[in-house]
Coordinates of C-alpha atoms in Angstrom, one line a residue:
Chain A
M251 CA -4.0 -33.7 -16.6
K252 CA -5.6 -36.0 -14.1
K253 CA -2.4 -37.2 -12.4
V254 CA 1.0 -35.8 -11.3
K255 CA 4.0 -36.9 -9.0
A256 CA 5.0 -34.0 -6.0
F257 CA 8.2 -34.2 -4.3
P258 CA 8.2 -32.2 -1.4
C259 CA 11.5 -32.0 0.6
G260 CA 12.6 -32.0 4.3
T261 CA 12.7 -28.8 6.1
V262 CA 14.3 -27.2 9.2
A263 CA 12.0 -25.3 11.5
N264 CA 12.9 -22.5 14.1
M265 CA 16.6 -22.0 12.5
V266 CA 18.0 -21.6 16.0
C267 CA 17.1 -18.3 17.4
G268 CA 13.7 -18.1 15.3
F269 CA 11.5 -20.5 17.4
D270 CA 8.0 -21.1 15.7
I271 CA 8.6 -18.2 13.0
L272 CA 11.5 -19.2 10.8
G273 CA 12.3 -22.4 8.7
F274 CA 14.1 -23.3 5.5
A275 CA 13.7 -26.2 2.7
L276 CA 16.3 -28.8 2.1
N277 CA 17.2 -30.2 -1.4
E278 CA 17.2 -33.8 0.2
P279 CA 15.6 -36.3 1.5
C280 CA 12.3 -35.8 -0.4
D281 CA 9.0 -38.0 -0.3
E282 CA 7.1 -39.0 -3.4
F283 CA 3.4 -38.2 -3.6
E284 CA 1.2 -39.7 -6.8
V285 CA -1.8 -37.6 -6.8
E286 CA -4.8 -38.4 -9.0
I287 CA -8.3 -37.2 -9.6
T288 CA -10.9 -39.3 -9.4
D289 CA -14.8 -39.8 -9.6
E290 CA -14.8 -41.9 -6.5
P291 CA -16.0 -39.4 -3.9
G292 CA -13.5 -38.7 -0.9
V293 CA -9.6 -39.0 -0.4
H294 CA -8.2 -42.6 -1.0
I295 CA -4.7 -43.1 0.4
I296 CA -2.5 -46.0 -0.7
N297 CA 0.6 -46.6 1.1
N298 CA 3.7 -47.5 -0.9
D299 CA 6.3 -47.6 1.9
D300 CA 6.7 -49.6 5.3
Y301 CA 5.6 -46.9 7.6
N302 CA 1.9 -48.2 8.0
L303 CA 0.5 -44.8 8.2
P304 CA -3.3 -44.7 8.8
T305 CA -5.2 -44.7 5.5
D306 CA -8.4 -43.0 7.0
P307 CA -7.8 -39.4 5.7
E308 CA -9.1 -38.0 8.8
K309 CA -6.3 -39.5 10.7
N310 CA -3.6 -39.1 7.9
V311 CA -1.6 -35.9 7.6
S312 CA -1.8 -35.9 3.6
G313 CA -5.5 -36.6 3.9
A314 CA -6.3 -34.1 6.5
A315 CA -4.6 -31.7 4.4
M316 CA -6.5 -32.6 1.2
L317 CA -9.8 -32.8 3.0
A318 CA -9.2 -28.9 4.0
L319 CA -8.5 -28.2 0.3
M320 CA -11.7 -30.2 -0.9
D321 CA -13.8 -27.9 1.3
E322 CA -13.1 -25.2 -1.2
T323 CA -13.3 -27.3 -4.5
P324 CA -17.0 -28.5 -4.5
D325 CA -16.4 -29.3 -8.3
V326 CA -14.0 -32.3 -7.4
R327 CA -15.3 -35.6 -6.2
G328 CA -12.0 -37.1 -5.1
F329 CA -8.3 -37.7 -5.2
I330 CA -6.3 -40.9 -5.2
I331 CA -2.9 -40.4 -3.2
R332 CA -0.3 -42.9 -3.7
S333 CA 2.3 -42.3 -1.1
T334 CA 6.1 -42.9 -0.9
K335 CA 7.6 -41.5 2.6
L336 CA 11.3 -41.2 2.3
I337 CA 11.6 -38.6 5.1
K338 CA 11.6 -40.6 8.3
P339 CA 8.5 -39.7 10.7
G340 CA 9.6 -38.2 14.0
S341 CA 13.1 -37.2 12.7
G342 CA 12.6 -33.4 13.2
I343 CA 13.0 -32.4 9.4
G344 CA 9.2 -31.8 8.8
S345 CA 8.2 -35.2 7.4
S346 CA 4.6 -34.5 8.5
A347 CA 5.1 -30.9 6.6
A348 CA 5.9 -33.0 3.6
S349 CA 3.2 -35.3 3.7
A350 CA 0.6 -32.1 3.9
A351 CA 2.2 -29.9 1.5
G352 CA 3.2 -32.4 -1.3
V353 CA -0.5 -33.4 -2.1
V354 CA -1.9 -30.1 -1.8
V355 CA 0.6 -28.6 -4.1
A356 CA -0.1 -31.7 -6.5
A357 CA -3.8 -31.0 -6.2
N358 CA -3.4 -27.4 -6.9
Y359 CA -1.4 -28.3 -10.1
L360 CA -4.0 -30.7 -11.3
L361 CA -6.8 -27.7 -10.6
G362 CA -4.9 -25.4 -12.7
N363 CA -3.1 -23.6 -9.9
R364 CA -6.5 -22.0 -8.5
F365 CA -5.1 -21.5 -4.9
S366 CA -2.3 -19.0 -4.0
K367 CA 0.9 -20.6 -1.8
L368 CA -0.6 -19.0 1.1
D369 CA -4.0 -20.8 0.6
L370 CA -2.1 -24.0 0.3
V371 CA -0.1 -23.5 3.5
R372 CA -3.3 -23.1 5.1
F373 CA -4.6 -26.5 3.7
A374 CA -1.4 -28.1 4.7
M375 CA -1.7 -26.7 8.2
F376 CA -4.5 -29.1 8.9
G377 CA -2.6 -31.9 8.2
E378 CA 0.1 -30.7 10.9
K379 CA -2.8 -30.8 13.4
V380 CA -3.2 -34.4 12.6
A381 CA 0.5 -34.8 13.3
S382 CA 1.1 -32.7 16.3
G383 CA -2.1 -31.2 17.5
V384 CA -0.9 -27.9 16.6
K385 CA -1.5 -26.0 13.3
H386 CA 2.2 -24.7 13.1
A387 CA 3.4 -23.5 9.8
D388 CA 7.0 -23.3 10.1
N389 CA 7.8 -26.3 8.3
I390 CA 4.7 -25.9 5.8
A391 CA 5.7 -22.6 4.5
P392 CA 9.4 -23.6 3.5
C393 CA 8.4 -26.6 2.2
I394 CA 5.8 -24.9 -0.2
Y395 CA 7.4 -21.5 -0.9
G396 CA 11.3 -23.0 -0.8
G397 CA 14.0 -20.9 0.6
V398 CA 13.8 -19.2 3.9
T399 CA 10.5 -18.4 5.0
L400 CA 9.4 -16.1 7.9
I401 CA 5.9 -16.7 9.6
R402 CA 5.5 -13.1 10.6
A403 CA 2.0 -13.8 12.1
I404 CA -0.3 -17.0 12.2
H405 CA -3.8 -14.8 12.8
P406 CA -4.0 -13.6 10.3
L407 CA -1.3 -15.8 8.4
D408 CA 1.6 -13.6 6.9
I409 CA 4.3 -15.6 5.4
V410 CA 7.8 -13.4 4.0
S411 CA 10.3 -14.9 1.7
I412 CA 13.6 -14.3 3.3
E413 CA 16.3 -14.4 0.3
A414 CA 19.2 -16.2 1.3
P415 CA 22.9 -16.6 0.1
L416 CA 24.0 -20.2 -1.0
L417 CA 24.3 -22.0 1.9
H418 CA 25.1 -25.7 2.5
V419 CA 23.4 -27.9 5.2
T420 CA 24.5 -30.7 7.0
V421 CA 21.9 -32.8 8.9
V422 CA 22.0 -35.4 11.3
H423 CA 19.5 -37.7 12.6
P424 CA 20.2 -39.8 15.4
Q425 CA 18.0 -42.6 15.6
I426 CA 16.1 -41.8 18.8
E427 CA 12.8 -40.7 19.8
V428 CA 11.7 -37.2 20.6
R429 CA 8.2 -36.7 20.4
T430 CA 7.1 -33.3 19.4
S431 CA 4.5 -33.0 22.2
D432 CA 7.0 -33.9 24.9
A433 CA 9.7 -31.3 23.3
R434 CA 6.9 -28.5 23.5
Q435 CA 6.0 -29.8 27.1
I436 CA 9.2 -29.0 28.5
L437 CA 9.5 -25.3 27.7
K438 CA 8.8 -22.8 29.8
Q439 CA 5.4 -20.6 29.3
Q440 CA 7.6 -17.4 30.5
V441 CA 10.7 -16.2 29.5
L442 CA 13.0 -13.5 30.9
L443 CA 12.9 -10.2 29.3
K444 CA 16.6 -9.9 29.2
D445 CA 16.6 -13.2 27.9
A446 CA 13.8 -12.5 25.0
I447 CA 15.9 -9.0 24.2
K448 CA 19.0 -11.2 23.5
Q449 CA 16.6 -13.5 21.3
W450 CA 15.4 -10.8 19.3
G451 CA 18.7 -9.4 18.7
N452 CA 19.8 -12.8 17.1
I453 CA 16.6 -13.0 15.1
A454 CA 17.0 -9.5 13.8
G455 CA 20.5 -10.3 13.1
L456 CA 19.8 -13.7 11.4
V457 CA 17.3 -12.0 9.0
A458 CA 19.6 -9.1 8.3
G459 CA 22.7 -11.5 7.7
L460 CA 20.5 -13.6 5.1
L461 CA 19.0 -10.5 3.2
K462 CA 22.7 -9.0 3.2
S463 CA 24.3 -12.0 2.3
D464 CA 26.8 -11.7 5.5
Y465 CA 28.0 -14.7 6.5
D466 CA 29.7 -13.8 9.4
L467 CA 26.6 -11.8 10.8
I468 CA 24.6 -15.1 10.1
G469 CA 27.1 -16.9 12.1
R470 CA 27.2 -14.7 15.1
S471 CA 23.5 -14.7 15.0
L472 CA 22.7 -18.4 15.3
E473 CA 22.4 -18.6 19.0
D474 CA 19.5 -19.5 21.1
V475 CA 19.4 -18.6 24.7
I476 CA 16.0 -19.9 25.2
I477 CA 14.7 -22.9 23.5
E478 CA 18.0 -24.7 22.8
P479 CA 19.4 -24.8 26.6
V480 CA 16.1 -26.7 27.5
R481 CA 15.5 -29.1 24.5
S482 CA 19.4 -29.9 23.8
I483 CA 19.2 -32.0 26.9
L484 CA 16.7 -34.5 25.2
I485 CA 19.4 -34.9 22.6
P486 CA 22.7 -37.1 23.5
G487 CA 25.8 -36.0 22.0
F488 CA 24.1 -32.4 21.1
D489 CA 26.9 -30.3 22.5
E490 CA 29.7 -32.2 21.3
V491 CA 28.4 -32.0 17.7
K492 CA 27.8 -28.3 17.9
K493 CA 31.1 -27.6 19.2
R494 CA 32.8 -30.0 16.6
S495 CA 30.9 -28.8 13.9
K496 CA 31.9 -25.3 14.5
D497 CA 35.4 -26.1 15.0
A498 CA 35.3 -27.7 11.6
G499 CA 34.2 -24.3 10.2
A500 CA 30.3 -24.5 10.3
L501 CA 28.6 -21.0 10.5
G502 CA 26.5 -22.4 13.2
G503 CA 23.5 -24.2 13.6
G504 CA 21.1 -26.0 16.3
I505 CA 18.2 -28.5 16.7
S506 CA 16.0 -29.0 13.7
G507 CA 12.6 -28.3 14.7
S508 CA 11.9 -30.1 18.0
G509 CA 14.7 -32.5 17.2
P510 CA 16.4 -35.3 17.3
S511 CA 17.8 -34.3 14.1
I512 CA 20.9 -31.4 14.3
F513 CA 21.5 -29.1 11.5
M514 CA 24.8 -27.2 10.4
L515 CA 25.1 -24.4 8.1
S516 CA 28.3 -24.0 5.9
K517 CA 29.5 -21.3 3.1
D518 CA 31.0 -24.2 1.0
A519 CA 30.3 -27.8 0.3
A520 CA 33.6 -29.1 1.5
T521 CA 32.9 -27.7 5.0
A522 CA 29.6 -29.3 5.2
H523 CA 30.9 -32.7 4.3
A524 CA 33.6 -32.2 6.9
V525 CA 30.8 -31.1 9.3
A526 CA 28.9 -34.5 8.5
K527 CA 32.2 -36.3 9.2
E528 CA 32.3 -34.7 12.8
M529 CA 28.6 -35.7 13.6
E530 CA 28.9 -39.3 12.4
D531 CA 32.0 -39.6 14.8
V532 CA 30.3 -38.3 17.9
F533 CA 27.4 -40.8 17.6
I534 CA 29.6 -43.6 16.7
K535 CA 31.4 -42.8 19.8
I536 CA 28.2 -42.6 21.8
G537 CA 27.0 -45.6 20.0
I538 CA 23.8 -44.4 18.4
D539 CA 22.6 -45.1 14.9
Y540 CA 22.2 -42.2 12.5
H541 CA 21.8 -40.8 9.2
T542 CA 23.3 -37.6 7.9
H543 CA 22.4 -35.6 4.8
V544 CA 24.7 -33.1 3.2
T545 CA 22.7 -30.7 0.8
T546 CA 21.8 -27.0 0.3
I547 CA 18.9 -25.0 0.7
N548 CA 16.1 -26.0 -1.7
Q549 CA 14.7 -22.3 -3.4
Q550 CA 12.1 -24.0 -5.4
G551 CA 9.7 -25.4 -2.9
V552 CA 7.9 -28.7 -3.8
K553 CA 9.0 -30.4 -7.1
L554 CA 6.2 -31.7 -9.5
V555 CA 6.8 -34.3 -12.5
S556 CA 3.7 -34.9 -14.8
E557 CA 3.7 -37.6 -17.0
Chain B
M245 CA 42.7 21.6 13.1
K246 CA 41.7 22.2 16.8
K247 CA 38.0 23.1 16.8
V248 CA 35.1 21.5 15.1
K249 CA 31.3 21.7 15.4
A250 CA 29.2 18.8 15.7
F251 CA 25.4 18.6 14.9
P252 CA 24.1 15.1 16.4
C253 CA 20.3 14.7 16.1
G254 CA 17.4 13.4 17.8
T255 CA 16.7 9.3 17.6
V256 CA 14.4 7.2 18.1
A257 CA 14.9 4.0 19.9
N258 CA 12.8 0.7 20.2
M259 CA 11.1 1.2 16.7
V260 CA 7.8 -0.2 18.2
C261 CA 8.6 -4.2 18.2
G262 CA 12.6 -3.7 18.6
F263 CA 12.8 -2.8 22.3
D264 CA 16.6 -2.2 23.5
I265 CA 17.7 -3.6 19.9
L266 CA 16.5 -1.1 17.2
G267 CA 16.8 2.6 16.8
F268 CA 16.8 5.2 14.0
A269 CA 18.2 8.8 13.4
L270 CA 16.2 12.1 12.8
N271 CA 17.1 14.9 10.4
E272 CA 15.9 17.3 13.0
P273 CA 15.9 18.4 15.9
C274 CA 19.9 18.4 16.2
D275 CA 22.1 19.7 19.0
E276 CA 25.3 22.1 18.4
F277 CA 28.4 21.1 20.0
E278 CA 31.9 23.2 19.5
V279 CA 34.9 20.9 20.5
E280 CA 38.3 22.4 20.8
I281 CA 41.3 20.8 21.8
T282 CA 43.1 22.5 24.7
D283 CA 46.3 22.3 26.8
E284 CA 44.4 22.9 29.9
P285 CA 44.1 19.4 31.2
G286 CA 40.6 17.7 31.7
V287 CA 37.1 18.5 30.1
H288 CA 35.7 21.8 30.4
I289 CA 32.0 22.4 29.6
I290 CA 30.6 25.9 28.8
N291 CA 26.7 25.7 28.7
N292 CA 25.4 28.1 26.0
D293 CA 21.7 27.0 26.7
D294 CA 19.1 27.6 29.5
Y295 CA 19.2 23.9 30.6
N296 CA 21.8 24.6 33.5
L297 CA 23.1 21.0 32.8
P298 CA 26.2 20.3 35.4
T299 CA 29.3 21.3 34.3
D300 CA 31.3 18.8 36.3
P301 CA 32.6 16.3 33.4
E302 CA 32.0 13.2 35.4
K303 CA 28.2 14.4 36.1
N304 CA 27.7 15.8 32.8
V305 CA 26.5 13.3 29.7
S306 CA 29.1 15.1 27.3
G307 CA 31.9 15.2 29.7
A308 CA 31.7 11.4 30.7
A309 CA 31.7 10.3 27.0
M310 CA 34.7 12.4 26.6
L311 CA 36.6 11.2 29.6
A312 CA 36.0 7.5 28.4
L313 CA 37.6 8.5 25.1
M314 CA 40.6 10.3 26.7
D315 CA 41.4 7.2 28.8
E316 CA 42.3 6.0 25.4
T317 CA 44.1 9.3 24.2
P318 CA 47.0 9.7 26.5
D319 CA 48.6 12.1 24.0
V320 CA 45.5 14.7 24.3
R321 CA 45.8 17.0 27.8
G322 CA 42.3 18.3 27.4
F323 CA 39.2 19.6 25.5
I324 CA 36.8 22.6 26.0
I325 CA 33.2 21.6 24.9
R326 CA 30.6 24.5 24.1
S327 CA 27.2 22.9 24.1
T328 CA 24.1 24.2 22.8
K329 CA 21.2 21.6 23.2
L330 CA 18.2 22.2 21.0
I331 CA 17.1 18.6 21.8
K332 CA 14.9 19.0 24.9
P333 CA 16.3 16.8 27.7
G334 CA 13.6 14.1 28.7
S335 CA 11.7 14.1 25.4
G336 CA 12.5 10.7 24.8
I337 CA 14.4 11.3 21.3
G338 CA 17.6 10.7 22.5
S339 CA 18.8 14.0 23.9
S340 CA 21.5 12.5 26.2
A341 CA 22.5 10.4 23.3
A342 CA 23.2 13.2 21.0
S343 CA 25.2 15.0 24.0
A344 CA 27.4 11.9 24.1
A345 CA 27.7 11.3 20.6
G346 CA 28.4 14.3 19.3
V347 CA 31.4 15.5 21.6
V348 CA 33.3 12.0 20.9
V349 CA 32.5 12.3 16.9
A350 CA 33.8 15.8 16.9
A351 CA 37.0 15.0 19.2
N352 CA 37.7 11.9 16.9
Y353 CA 37.8 14.2 13.7
L354 CA 40.4 16.5 15.5
L355 CA 42.2 13.2 16.5
G356 CA 42.4 12.4 12.6
N357 CA 39.6 9.7 13.0
R358 CA 41.6 7.1 15.0
F359 CA 38.9 5.5 16.6
S360 CA 36.2 3.2 14.6
K361 CA 32.3 3.9 14.8
L362 CA 32.0 1.1 17.2
D363 CA 34.8 2.8 19.5
L364 CA 32.8 5.7 19.5
V365 CA 29.6 4.0 20.5
R366 CA 31.6 2.3 23.2
F367 CA 32.5 5.7 24.7
A368 CA 29.6 7.5 24.3
M369 CA 27.7 4.7 26.2
F370 CA 29.6 6.1 29.5
G371 CA 27.3 9.3 28.8
E372 CA 24.0 7.2 28.6
K373 CA 25.2 5.7 32.1
V374 CA 25.2 9.4 33.5
A375 CA 21.8 9.8 32.1
S376 CA 19.9 7.2 33.0
G377 CA 22.1 4.5 34.9
V378 CA 22.2 2.2 32.2
K379 CA 24.9 1.9 29.1
H380 CA 22.2 1.1 26.5
A381 CA 23.4 1.9 22.7
D382 CA 19.7 2.0 21.0
N383 CA 20.0 5.7 20.9
I384 CA 23.8 6.0 20.6
A385 CA 24.3 3.6 17.6
P386 CA 21.7 5.4 15.1
C387 CA 23.3 8.8 16.4
I388 CA 26.5 7.8 15.4
Y389 CA 26.1 5.7 12.2
G390 CA 23.0 7.3 11.0
G391 CA 20.1 5.5 9.2
V392 CA 18.5 2.5 11.3
T393 CA 20.7 0.3 13.6
L394 CA 20.2 -3.0 14.9
I395 CA 22.2 -3.6 18.3
R396 CA 22.5 -7.5 17.8
A397 CA 24.3 -7.9 21.0
I398 CA 25.7 -5.8 24.1
H399 CA 28.6 -8.0 25.0
P400 CA 30.6 -7.8 22.9
L401 CA 29.1 -4.8 21.2
D402 CA 27.8 -5.9 17.7
I403 CA 26.0 -3.1 15.5
V404 CA 24.5 -3.8 12.3
S405 CA 23.1 -1.2 9.8
I406 CA 19.7 -2.0 8.3
E407 CA 19.6 0.0 5.1
A408 CA 15.9 1.5 5.0
P409 CA 13.8 3.1 2.0
L410 CA 13.0 6.5 2.4
L411 CA 10.7 7.2 5.3
H412 CA 9.1 10.1 6.3
V413 CA 9.0 10.6 10.5
T414 CA 6.3 12.4 12.4
V415 CA 7.1 13.2 15.9
V416 CA 5.3 14.8 18.8
H417 CA 6.4 15.3 22.0
P418 CA 3.9 16.1 24.5
Q419 CA 4.9 18.5 27.3
I420 CA 5.1 16.1 30.3
E421 CA 7.6 14.3 32.2
V422 CA 8.4 10.5 31.6
R423 CA 11.4 9.5 33.7
T424 CA 13.4 6.7 31.8
S425 CA 13.8 4.9 35.3
D426 CA 10.1 5.0 36.0
A427 CA 9.7 3.5 32.2
R428 CA 11.9 1.0 33.1
Q429 CA 10.7 0.0 36.2
I430 CA 7.1 -0.5 35.2
L431 CA 8.3 -3.3 32.9
K432 CA 7.8 -6.9 33.7
Q433 CA 10.9 -8.8 34.0
Q434 CA 9.2 -12.1 32.4
V435 CA 6.9 -12.0 29.4
L436 CA 5.1 -15.2 28.1
L437 CA 6.7 -17.4 25.4
K438 CA 3.9 -16.8 23.2
D439 CA 3.9 -12.8 23.4
A440 CA 7.8 -13.2 22.7
I441 CA 7.1 -15.3 19.5
K442 CA 4.7 -12.5 18.2
Q443 CA 7.2 -10.0 19.3
W444 CA 10.2 -12.0 17.2
G445 CA 7.8 -12.4 14.3
N446 CA 7.4 -8.7 13.8
I447 CA 10.9 -7.6 14.6
A448 CA 12.1 -10.3 12.0
G449 CA 9.2 -8.8 9.7
L450 CA 10.6 -5.3 10.4
V451 CA 14.1 -5.9 9.4
A452 CA 13.0 -7.7 6.5
G453 CA 10.6 -4.9 5.2
L454 CA 13.2 -2.2 5.6
L455 CA 15.9 -4.3 3.8
K456 CA 13.4 -5.2 1.1
S457 CA 11.9 -1.7 0.7
D458 CA 8.6 -3.3 1.6
Y459 CA 6.7 -0.5 3.1
D460 CA 3.4 -2.7 3.8
L461 CA 5.4 -5.3 5.7
I462 CA 7.1 -2.7 7.8
G463 CA 3.5 -1.2 8.4
R464 CA 2.4 -4.8 9.4
S465 CA 5.3 -5.6 11.6
L466 CA 5.0 -2.4 13.7
E467 CA 3.2 -3.9 16.4
D468 CA 4.5 -4.3 20.0
V469 CA 2.5 -6.7 22.3
I470 CA 4.9 -6.6 25.2
I471 CA 6.2 -3.1 26.0
E472 CA 3.7 -0.5 24.6
P473 CA 0.6 -2.2 26.3
V474 CA 2.3 -1.5 29.9
R475 CA 4.2 1.9 28.7
S476 CA 1.5 3.7 26.7
I477 CA -0.5 4.3 30.1
L478 CA 2.0 6.8 31.1
I479 CA 1.2 9.0 27.9
P480 CA -2.1 10.6 27.8
G481 CA -3.8 10.5 24.4
F482 CA -1.5 7.6 22.9
D483 CA -4.1 5.5 21.8
E484 CA -6.0 8.1 20.1
V485 CA -2.6 9.5 18.5
K486 CA -1.9 6.2 17.3
K487 CA -5.3 5.3 15.8
R488 CA -5.6 9.0 14.3
S489 CA -2.3 8.8 12.7
K490 CA -3.0 5.3 11.0
D491 CA -6.3 6.6 9.8
A492 CA -4.4 9.7 8.3
G493 CA -2.2 7.2 6.3
A494 CA 0.9 6.7 8.6
L495 CA 2.4 3.1 8.2
G496 CA 2.8 2.7 11.9
G497 CA 4.7 4.0 14.8
G498 CA 4.6 3.9 18.9
I499 CA 6.4 5.2 21.6
S500 CA 9.7 6.9 21.0
G501 CA 12.4 5.3 23.4
S502 CA 10.9 5.5 26.8
G503 CA 8.3 8.4 25.9
P504 CA 6.5 10.7 26.1
S505 CA 7.4 11.4 22.5
I506 CA 5.3 9.7 20.1
F507 CA 6.5 8.9 16.6
M508 CA 4.8 7.7 13.2
L509 CA 6.3 6.5 9.6
S510 CA 4.8 7.8 6.4
K511 CA 5.9 6.8 3.0
D512 CA 5.6 10.5 1.8
A513 CA 6.0 14.1 3.3
A514 CA 2.2 14.9 2.8
T515 CA 1.1 11.9 4.8
A516 CA 3.8 13.1 7.5
H517 CA 2.1 16.4 7.7
A518 CA -1.4 15.1 7.7
V519 CA -0.1 12.9 11.0
A520 CA 1.5 16.0 12.5
K521 CA -1.9 17.8 12.3
E522 CA -3.7 14.7 13.8
M523 CA -1.4 14.5 16.7
E524 CA -1.5 18.3 17.5
D525 CA -5.5 18.2 17.4
V526 CA -5.4 15.2 20.0
F527 CA -3.1 17.1 22.7
I528 CA -5.0 20.4 22.0
K529 CA -8.2 18.6 22.8
I530 CA -6.4 17.3 26.0
G531 CA -5.0 20.4 26.9
I532 CA -1.4 19.4 27.1
D533 CA 1.7 21.7 25.1
Y534 CA 3.3 19.8 22.4
H535 CA 6.1 20.0 20.1
T536 CA 6.1 18.6 16.8
H537 CA 8.8 17.5 14.3
V538 CA 8.0 16.7 10.5
T539 CA 11.4 15.2 9.3
T540 CA 13.1 12.1 7.6
I541 CA 15.8 9.3 8.7
N542 CA 19.1 10.9 9.0
Q543 CA 21.3 8.6 6.8
Q544 CA 24.4 10.5 7.8
G545 CA 25.0 10.3 11.6
V546 CA 26.7 13.2 13.2
K547 CA 27.1 16.0 11.1
L548 CA 30.5 17.8 11.3
V549 CA 31.4 21.8 10.3
S550 CA 35.1 22.9 10.6
E551 CA 35.7 26.7 10.4

């Protein structure tokens, strides 16, 4: 086998109260990467989309991840990556994580699955560093593992799968730009102990709600007293989207990653579609273009298709 | 039925990384409270031990909890409480919580279980207020519910049982005084966001480890970067107890509540006893008297015996 197609999907980092530690994978949208082993030394990137992403592998998210993998595969001379991005960069649903994760999962398949998922996360984090300057794993991990993942610690990397009940997800991507670096910069470096205590109560509640399939507890725990009050001001319509989504029956939700996308979780598909309608109404009223996705949590991670 | 005996047991609050939100109940030591309905109006306290605790119900932990319950039981004229404290006040294993929880659980039994466990926690918190000035629930909740409990939120009170695998507990109580108010006062009111993130990773890991019966994950998550580094300086020998306990096979542990007791969790009884031996050696060397308890997590809450 010399060639495989990988379909890494969008991911939602933070999951409201789990800033930098929780994330989950979506079943759509997904990118498409064709990865091929070649005798030509190095990583060769061919873009099949209109995003004009850099083709220098050191400056390209997929390329940087693949170079990290190649540091540990001296028997391989080169890879060709044919990239078709369908997850819009800057949307806040893990576009760069998909670029990084997709190619290393594909390469690992071609190499006989010699690396663990944890290794693949480690390689893909080099891609995140190119994208945002920070080697964070809260999109990469769910993209590769599927489901809901906890990054318990970064040094050393400790990833835990949090088995979740069936959850329907509605995502709205208002077509505005929120740069990850800006969204990081406005955060305060100190938090009040009393707010931190509220936050860890909610995180513990969310993890327990997921593992116990307790939808009410999940809903009660989807509360963020630290990050959301600061970041939500960068997203016009955020408060109204949240209120109308919950009124329509959503369990709860919030900013996806550093935004501008907003996600909501629901118990059933009908509610998730009703939530999408509310989200769309808000952005029509404000006059901002948007995309919505109504999907479910992806339990599989990166899908592979070999020809 | 006019009279019942209640045996509320010691509890370990915080559980290392879960400051103010997590706690668990022990199977020993336990207090003994005999509670009797009487036609004499008010709460009448008879102490059968040597602690000389106040008998004015408004100044007595059991009394204050019972008065809170009586505010919602206009059909009852009075209670007699005969108190035999076996959990030493000031030990850091929830002596005041046991005093508050024991009597309201007993009274509720005599009243035909008209109140929920959540109501009983609410009443018992008035006892904690007498003891420490703060209506905290992280000892009360496990004392009444049994097992490991999460206080997800205080307003409104939201208590979640976290089902745990069999865990053996070793507690050492060095005979020094650490006042709860002092232990609170030395805490910083602000924490670094990066430390808060580490902490919530560990809390999420601990809850997941307990619910998934993953002992290794429990052990990795028993880490506190915020409270322990500050409070442990009040407990001579703390670092050595922790190191030697882990070397002897303990999964991990830390300060029980606000101290001075230290607890360690182990997978089996033999390890828990070996840990006790290490703890004792440390305090013999330092020259501080101590008590040790080797026990398990109490799954039942307050035990009742009617005559």
